[in-house]
Amino acid sequence: MFNLSAISQAPVITVIGSSNMDMVISAPHIPAPGETILGSDFEMLPGGKGANQAVTIARLTNQVNFITNLGSDSMGKELINVYDREKMNMSLISEDSSTSTGVALITIDRKGENCIVVSPGANGLLSSSMIDQHLDVIIGSGMIVTQMEIPVATIKHLLTISKDHNKKLLLNPAPAEHIASLDLEGLFLLTPNRGEASLITEVELNNETGYLKAATKLRDRGIQNVVITLGKEGAFVCCDDFTGIVDSFEAEVVDTTGAGDVFNGAIAVALNSGIKINEAVSFANRAASIAVGKKGAQTAIPTLGQISVYYR
Ligand code: RIB
């Protein structure tokens, strides 16, 4: 088992991505098209895949650079307060008065599964030129992390920056529909979930043969490491050093919203600290298994202290 003290000595990670205000209602089931159902109380909670991953990294390492774009509205102001409390580098957060802060409508069913619709708002205006304003910060960081709730052109720019400056980029392809247009040659790590991996590769992911076929197709595009997250089954890893499933941990599931983001933030922290990939995946599985036990994306993110009890 690895030593968690490596985490405190690692360089800062930069996350570039979305911020949303999550509008959450729990319901007996996810409604079918045309169906109206009664759910429980409504809650507004901080979310967005980029922010969830950045907050995970902040809680595990006490530092993170988060480049994001908010609307100049009350939701944006609330999120700024959240990021300040998480001790993020506030100089990287921009506001745009021409649009609203990103919003996600989330329904959670009795099993803790969810369905999400996102209105990107200001996330859709996070441009390559905004990235260039913070180029020194990006290339000075130990690792770059991004997802696909921001413009594809910005992701393409990040892929170029990571190649030109020899930086490790983790791309979480969520949502995955625009990934076909990306040149992924040289990408350090791609982390699709089962559905995203299937959408990208057109392979059915029902068993280890399917996982290997999909991961191999992805690595054929020049990606160094592929990790397919499989929920309670764990994650399938495919890279030069290791191929196979890394098991998950037993968990009481209350809400799976943001569990994938916690996985991504945590695996970035572990790999950035020099931890081997199969151990990094196990650490990320542990973080995600804690996160599913509580409602909300960011409210459920564990601290390093909460994870470290499993490493004594
Ligand atoms: O991954 C969960 C996140 O997806 C939510 O917080 C929501 O904002 C959407 O971006």
mmCIF file of N, CA, C and O in Angstrom, residues 72-135:
data_model
loop_
_atom_site.group_PDB
_atom_site.id
_atom_site.type_symbol
_atom_site.label_atom_id
_atom_site.label_comp_id
_atom_site.label_asym_id
_atom_site.label_seq_id
_atom_site.Cartn_x
_atom_site.Cartn_y
_atom_site.Cartn_z
ATOM 1 N N SER A 72 -22.776 36.780 -14.218
ATOM 2 C CA SER A 72 -22.802 37.805 -13.143
ATOM 3 C C SER A 72 -24.190 37.794 -12.523
ATOM 4 O O SER A 72 -24.941 38.760 -12.658
ATOM 5 N N ASP A 73 -24.562 36.714 -11.884
ATOM 6 C CA ASP A 73 -25.894 36.607 -11.279
ATOM 7 C C ASP A 73 -25.762 36.046 -9.859
ATOM 8 O O ASP A 73 -24.654 35.764 -9.399
ATOM 9 N N SER A 74 -26.891 35.889 -9.201
ATOM 10 C CA SER A 74 -26.821 35.466 -7.794
ATOM 11 C C SER A 74 -26.232 34.053 -7.663
ATOM 12 O O SER A 74 -25.520 33.754 -6.703
ATOM 13 N N MET A 75 -26.478 33.190 -8.662
ATOM 14 C CA MET A 75 -25.912 31.829 -8.582
ATOM 15 C C MET A 75 -24.387 31.893 -8.682
ATOM 16 O O MET A 75 -23.676 31.211 -7.943
ATOM 17 N N GLY A 76 -23.892 32.744 -9.598
ATOM 18 C CA GLY A 76 -22.444 32.909 -9.753
ATOM 19 C C GLY A 76 -21.831 33.414 -8.444
ATOM 20 O O GLY A 76 -20.776 32.933 -8.016
ATOM 21 N N LYS A 77 -22.520 34.362 -7.804
ATOM 22 C CA LYS A 77 -21.981 34.925 -6.542
ATOM 23 C C LYS A 77 -21.923 33.834 -5.471
ATOM 24 O O LYS A 77 -20.965 33.735 -4.712
ATOM 25 N N GLU A 78 -22.967 33.001 -5.420
ATOM 26 C CA GLU A 78 -22.960 31.911 -4.429
ATOM 27 C C GLU A 78 -21.798 30.948 -4.676
ATOM 28 O O GLU A 78 -21.145 30.498 -3.736
ATOM 29 N N LEU A 79 -21.564 30.651 -5.960
ATOM 30 C CA LEU A 79 -20.467 29.712 -6.273
ATOM 31 C C LEU A 79 -19.114 30.330 -5.926
ATOM 32 O O LEU A 79 -18.215 29.630 -5.444
ATOM 33 N N ILE A 80 -18.976 31.647 -6.144
ATOM 34 C CA ILE A 80 -17.715 32.313 -5.776
ATOM 35 C C ILE A 80 -17.460 32.125 -4.281
ATOM 36 O O ILE A 80 -16.336 31.819 -3.851
ATOM 37 N N ASN A 81 -18.509 32.275 -3.465
ATOM 38 C CA ASN A 81 -18.340 32.073 -2.013
ATOM 39 C C ASN A 81 -17.905 30.649 -1.692
ATOM 40 O O ASN A 81 -17.059 30.423 -0.831
ATOM 41 N N VAL A 82 -18.492 29.691 -2.425
ATOM 42 C CA VAL A 82 -18.109 28.287 -2.210
ATOM 43 C C VAL A 82 -16.621 28.102 -2.523
ATOM 44 O O VAL A 82 -15.866 27.509 -1.743
ATOM 45 N N TYR A 83 -16.164 28.628 -3.674
ATOM 46 C CA TYR A 83 -14.775 28.414 -4.096
ATOM 47 C C TYR A 83 -13.799 29.101 -3.139
ATOM 48 O O TYR A 83 -12.697 28.607 -2.897
ATOM 49 N N ASP A 84 -14.232 30.242 -2.599
ATOM 50 C CA ASP A 84 -13.413 30.955 -1.629
ATOM 51 C C ASP A 84 -13.250 30.096 -0.368
ATOM 52 O O ASP A 84 -12.144 29.935 0.151
ATOM 53 N N ARG A 85 -14.362 29.526 0.075
ATOM 54 C CA ARG A 85 -14.307 28.660 1.275
ATOM 55 C C ARG A 85 -13.414 27.445 1.036
ATOM 56 O O ARG A 85 -12.767 26.945 1.944
ATOM 57 N N GLU A 86 -13.378 26.957 -0.215
ATOM 58 C CA GLU A 86 -12.546 25.780 -0.540
ATOM 59 C C GLU A 86 -11.080 26.187 -0.758
ATOM 60 O O GLU A 86 -10.265 25.361 -1.158
ATOM 61 N N LYS A 87 -10.788 27.452 -0.548
ATOM 62 C CA LYS A 87 -9.410 27.998 -0.646
ATOM 63 C C LYS A 87 -8.818 27.839 -2.057
ATOM 64 O O LYS A 87 -7.637 27.532 -2.239
ATOM 65 N N MET A 88 -9.676 28.044 -3.073
ATOM 66 C CA MET A 88 -9.178 27.976 -4.455
ATOM 67 C C MET A 88 -8.440 29.264 -4.801
ATOM 68 O O MET A 88 -8.639 30.289 -4.156
ATOM 69 N N ASN A 89 -7.621 29.189 -5.860
ATOM 70 C CA ASN A 89 -6.954 30.371 -6.389
ATOM 71 C C ASN A 89 -8.019 31.215 -7.107
ATOM 72 O O ASN A 89 -8.392 30.929 -8.238
ATOM 73 N N MET A 90 -8.511 32.277 -6.439
ATOM 74 C CA MET A 90 -9.682 33.008 -6.939
ATOM 75 C C MET A 90 -9.367 33.861 -8.168
ATOM 76 O O MET A 90 -10.272 34.314 -8.862
ATOM 77 N N SER A 91 -8.070 34.089 -8.454
ATOM 78 C CA SER A 91 -7.715 34.966 -9.572
ATOM 79 C C SER A 91 -8.006 34.311 -10.932
ATOM 80 O O SER A 91 -7.917 34.966 -11.968
ATOM 81 N N LEU A 92 -8.354 33.030 -10.952
ATOM 82 C CA LEU A 92 -8.558 32.324 -12.219
ATOM 83 C C LEU A 92 -10.034 32.211 -12.597
ATOM 84 O O LEU A 92 -10.376 31.632 -13.623
ATOM 85 N N ILE A 93 -10.901 32.742 -11.737
ATOM 86 C CA ILE A 93 -12.340 32.596 -11.967
ATOM 87 C C ILE A 93 -12.871 33.865 -12.634
ATOM 88 O O ILE A 93 -12.668 34.959 -12.134
ATOM 89 N N SER A 94 -13.523 33.698 -13.795
ATOM 90 C CA SER A 94 -14.015 34.891 -14.496
ATOM 91 C C SER A 94 -15.546 34.935 -14.474
ATOM 92 O O SER A 94 -16.213 33.928 -14.239
ATOM 93 N N GLU A 95 -16.054 36.147 -14.722
ATOM 94 C CA GLU A 95 -17.507 36.373 -14.735
ATOM 95 C C GLU A 95 -17.886 37.016 -16.049
ATOM 96 O O GLU A 95 -17.126 37.828 -16.573
ATOM 97 N N ASP A 96 -19.058 36.698 -16.576
ATOM 98 C CA ASP A 96 -19.520 37.269 -17.833
ATOM 99 C C ASP A 96 -20.948 37.771 -17.657
ATOM 100 O O ASP A 96 -21.832 36.978 -17.323
ATOM 101 N N SER A 97 -21.136 39.078 -17.879
ATOM 102 C CA SER A 97 -22.470 39.653 -17.611
ATOM 103 C C SER A 97 -23.455 39.374 -18.753
ATOM 104 O O SER A 97 -24.640 39.645 -18.645
ATOM 105 N N SER A 98 -22.961 38.787 -19.874
ATOM 106 C CA SER A 98 -23.851 38.586 -21.022
ATOM 107 C C SER A 98 -24.657 37.291 -20.928
ATOM 108 O O SER A 98 -25.491 37.014 -21.780
ATOM 109 N N THR A 99 -24.388 36.467 -19.918
ATOM 110 C CA THR A 99 -25.080 35.178 -19.850
ATOM 111 C C THR A 99 -25.262 34.752 -18.400
ATOM 112 O O THR A 99 -24.787 35.415 -17.481
ATOM 113 N N SER A 100 -25.961 33.624 -18.208
ATOM 114 C CA SER A 100 -26.202 33.164 -16.827
ATOM 115 C C SER A 100 -25.159 32.119 -16.427
ATOM 116 O O SER A 100 -24.469 31.545 -17.278
ATOM 117 N N THR A 101 -25.062 31.881 -15.160
ATOM 118 C CA THR A 101 -24.234 30.780 -14.649
ATOM 119 C C THR A 101 -24.826 29.456 -15.147
ATOM 120 O O THR A 101 -26.050 29.346 -15.319
ATOM 121 N N GLY A 102 -23.992 28.461 -15.364
ATOM 122 C CA GLY A 102 -24.479 27.139 -15.786
ATOM 123 C C GLY A 102 -25.448 26.566 -14.764
ATOM 124 O O GLY A 102 -25.296 26.773 -13.556
ATOM 125 N N VAL A 103 -26.454 25.853 -15.285
ATOM 126 C CA VAL A 103 -27.475 25.259 -14.409
ATOM 127 C C VAL A 103 -27.643 23.791 -14.792
ATOM 128 O O VAL A 103 -27.632 23.455 -15.977
ATOM 129 N N ALA A 104 -27.798 22.926 -13.798
ATOM 130 C CA ALA A 104 -28.095 21.505 -14.076
ATOM 131 C C ALA A 104 -29.388 21.130 -13.374
ATOM 132 O O ALA A 104 -29.549 21.397 -12.175
ATOM 133 N N LEU A 105 -30.327 20.552 -14.129
ATOM 134 C CA LEU A 105 -31.571 20.032 -13.541
ATOM 135 C C LEU A 105 -31.362 18.553 -13.259
ATOM 136 O O LEU A 105 -31.077 17.782 -14.176
ATOM 137 N N ILE A 106 -31.468 18.177 -12.004
ATOM 138 C CA ILE A 106 -31.113 16.795 -11.620
ATOM 139 C C ILE A 106 -32.282 16.117 -10.914
ATOM 140 O O ILE A 106 -32.868 16.678 -9.978
ATOM 141 N N THR A 107 -32.647 14.916 -11.368
ATOM 142 C CA THR A 107 -33.626 14.086 -10.668
ATOM 143 C C THR A 107 -32.882 12.876 -10.117
ATOM 144 O O THR A 107 -32.108 12.239 -10.847
ATOM 145 N N ILE A 108 -33.104 12.584 -8.836
ATOM 146 C CA ILE A 108 -32.452 11.406 -8.220
ATOM 147 C C ILE A 108 -33.539 10.408 -7.847
ATOM 148 O O ILE A 108 -34.530 10.782 -7.208
ATOM 149 N N ASP A 109 -33.359 9.142 -8.235
ATOM 150 C CA ASP A 109 -34.387 8.145 -7.895
ATOM 151 C C ASP A 109 -34.074 7.449 -6.567
ATOM 152 O O ASP A 109 -33.069 7.760 -5.921
ATOM 153 N N ARG A 110 -34.953 6.519 -6.164
ATOM 154 C CA ARG A 110 -34.813 5.869 -4.846
ATOM 155 C C ARG A 110 -33.521 5.062 -4.712
ATOM 156 O O ARG A 110 -33.039 4.819 -3.622
ATOM 157 N N LYS A 111 -32.950 4.626 -5.869
ATOM 158 C CA LYS A 111 -31.708 3.839 -5.793
ATOM 159 C C LYS A 111 -30.475 4.741 -5.794
ATOM 160 O O LYS A 111 -29.346 4.265 -5.820
ATOM 161 N N GLY A 112 -30.693 6.075 -5.839
ATOM 162 C CA GLY A 112 -29.555 6.998 -5.853
ATOM 163 C C GLY A 112 -29.036 7.271 -7.251
ATOM 164 O O GLY A 112 -28.062 7.995 -7.445
ATOM 165 N N GLU A 113 -29.695 6.681 -8.294
ATOM 166 C CA GLU A 113 -29.288 6.963 -9.686
ATOM 167 C C GLU A 113 -29.899 8.306 -10.096
ATOM 168 O O GLU A 113 -30.902 8.746 -9.530
ATOM 169 N N ASN A 114 -29.295 8.938 -11.120
ATOM 170 C CA ASN A 114 -29.789 10.276 -11.466
ATOM 171 C C ASN A 114 -29.964 10.445 -12.961
ATOM 172 O O ASN A 114 -29.455 9.649 -13.756
ATOM 173 N N CYS A 115 -30.692 11.500 -13.349
ATOM 174 C CA CYS A 115 -30.636 11.958 -14.741
ATOM 175 C C CYS A 115 -30.437 13.473 -14.688
ATOM 176 O O CYS A 115 -30.942 14.150 -13.793
ATOM 177 N N ILE A 116 -29.621 13.981 -15.612
ATOM 178 C CA ILE A 116 -29.161 15.372 -15.531
ATOM 179 C C ILE A 116 -29.310 16.055 -16.889
ATOM 180 O O ILE A 116 -28.933 15.490 -17.914
ATOM 181 N N VAL A 117 -29.865 17.274 -16.880
ATOM 182 C CA VAL A 117 -29.843 18.119 -18.085
ATOM 183 C C VAL A 117 -29.102 19.400 -17.719
ATOM 184 O O VAL A 117 -29.422 20.030 -16.699
ATOM 185 N N VAL A 118 -28.108 19.770 -18.535
ATOM 186 C CA VAL A 118 -27.295 20.953 -18.239
ATOM 187 C C VAL A 118 -27.581 22.060 -19.244
ATOM 188 O O VAL A 118 -27.607 21.819 -20.456
ATOM 189 N N SER A 119 -27.770 23.282 -18.726
ATOM 190 C CA SER A 119 -27.765 24.477 -19.573
ATOM 191 C C SER A 119 -26.410 25.148 -19.332
ATOM 192 O O SER A 119 -26.169 25.672 -18.240
ATOM 193 N N PRO A 120 -25.502 25.114 -20.327
ATOM 194 C CA PRO A 120 -24.109 25.519 -20.043
ATOM 195 C C PRO A 120 -23.932 26.980 -19.632
ATOM 196 O O PRO A 120 -23.039 27.292 -18.852
ATOM 197 N N GLY A 121 -24.756 27.903 -20.164
ATOM 198 C CA GLY A 121 -24.590 29.322 -19.819
ATOM 199 C C GLY A 121 -23.147 29.762 -20.014
ATOM 200 O O GLY A 121 -22.549 29.540 -21.069
ATOM 201 N N ALA A 122 -22.558 30.352 -18.965
ATOM 202 C CA ALA A 122 -21.199 30.918 -19.053
ATOM 203 C C ALA A 122 -20.138 29.846 -19.363
ATOM 204 O O ALA A 122 -19.081 30.170 -19.916
ATOM 205 N N ASN A 123 -20.407 28.580 -19.040
ATOM 206 C CA ASN A 123 -19.428 27.522 -19.365
ATOM 207 C C ASN A 123 -19.187 27.453 -20.874
ATOM 208 O O ASN A 123 -18.091 27.119 -21.324
ATOM 209 N N GLY A 124 -20.240 27.760 -21.645
ATOM 210 C CA GLY A 124 -20.147 27.704 -23.107
ATOM 211 C C GLY A 124 -19.297 28.826 -23.679
ATOM 212 O O GLY A 124 -19.008 28.838 -24.876
ATOM 213 N N LEU A 125 -18.905 29.778 -22.819
ATOM 214 C CA LEU A 125 -18.077 30.902 -23.290
ATOM 215 C C LEU A 125 -16.652 30.831 -22.743
ATOM 216 O O LEU A 125 -15.900 31.800 -22.838
ATOM 217 N N LEU A 126 -16.300 29.703 -22.148
ATOM 218 C CA LEU A 126 -14.921 29.550 -21.639
ATOM 219 C C LEU A 126 -14.010 29.247 -22.845
ATOM 220 O O LEU A 126 -13.885 28.112 -23.302
ATOM 221 N N SER A 127 -13.397 30.304 -23.359
ATOM 222 C CA SER A 127 -12.729 30.214 -24.666
ATOM 223 C C SER A 127 -11.232 29.933 -24.553
ATOM 224 O O SER A 127 -10.637 30.044 -23.471
ATOM 225 N N SER A 128 -10.628 29.621 -25.703
ATOM 226 C CA SER A 128 -9.178 29.384 -25.757
ATOM 227 C C SER A 128 -8.411 30.629 -25.327
ATOM 228 O O SER A 128 -7.369 30.532 -24.675
ATOM 229 N N SER A 129 -8.925 31.826 -25.679
ATOM 230 C CA SER A 129 -8.172 33.041 -25.297
ATOM 231 C C SER A 129 -8.208 33.229 -23.787
ATOM 232 O O SER A 129 -7.249 33.740 -23.197
ATOM 233 N N MET A 130 -9.288 32.799 -23.135
ATOM 234 C CA MET A 130 -9.318 32.884 -21.668
ATOM 235 C C MET A 130 -8.284 31.928 -21.069
ATOM 236 O O MET A 130 -7.658 32.226 -20.059
ATOM 237 N N ILE A 131 -8.114 30.778 -21.722
ATOM 238 C CA ILE A 131 -7.109 29.805 -21.258
ATOM 239 C C ILE A 131 -5.712 30.430 -21.393
ATOM 240 O O ILE A 131 -4.877 30.313 -20.500
ATOM 241 N N ASP A 132 -5.480 31.097 -22.537
ATOM 242 C CA ASP A 132 -4.152 31.672 -22.795
ATOM 243 C C ASP A 132 -3.774 32.730 -21.762
ATOM 244 O O ASP A 132 -2.595 32.929 -21.477
ATOM 245 N N GLN A 133 -4.787 33.404 -21.197
ATOM 246 C CA GLN A 133 -4.481 34.407 -20.160
ATOM 247 C C GLN A 133 -3.837 33.760 -18.933
ATOM 248 O O GLN A 133 -3.204 34.435 -18.130
ATOM 249 N N HIS A 134 -4.040 32.451 -18.790
ATOM 250 C CA HIS A 134 -3.505 31.766 -17.602
ATOM 251 C C HIS A 134 -2.498 30.675 -17.997
ATOM 252 O O HIS A 134 -2.312 29.710 -17.274
ATOM 253 N N LEU A 135 -1.862 30.880 -19.151
ATOM 254 C CA LEU A 135 -0.953 29.848 -19.667
ATOM 255 C C LEU A 135 0.182 29.520 -18.686
ATOM 256 O O LEU A 135 0.533 28.349 -18.487
#
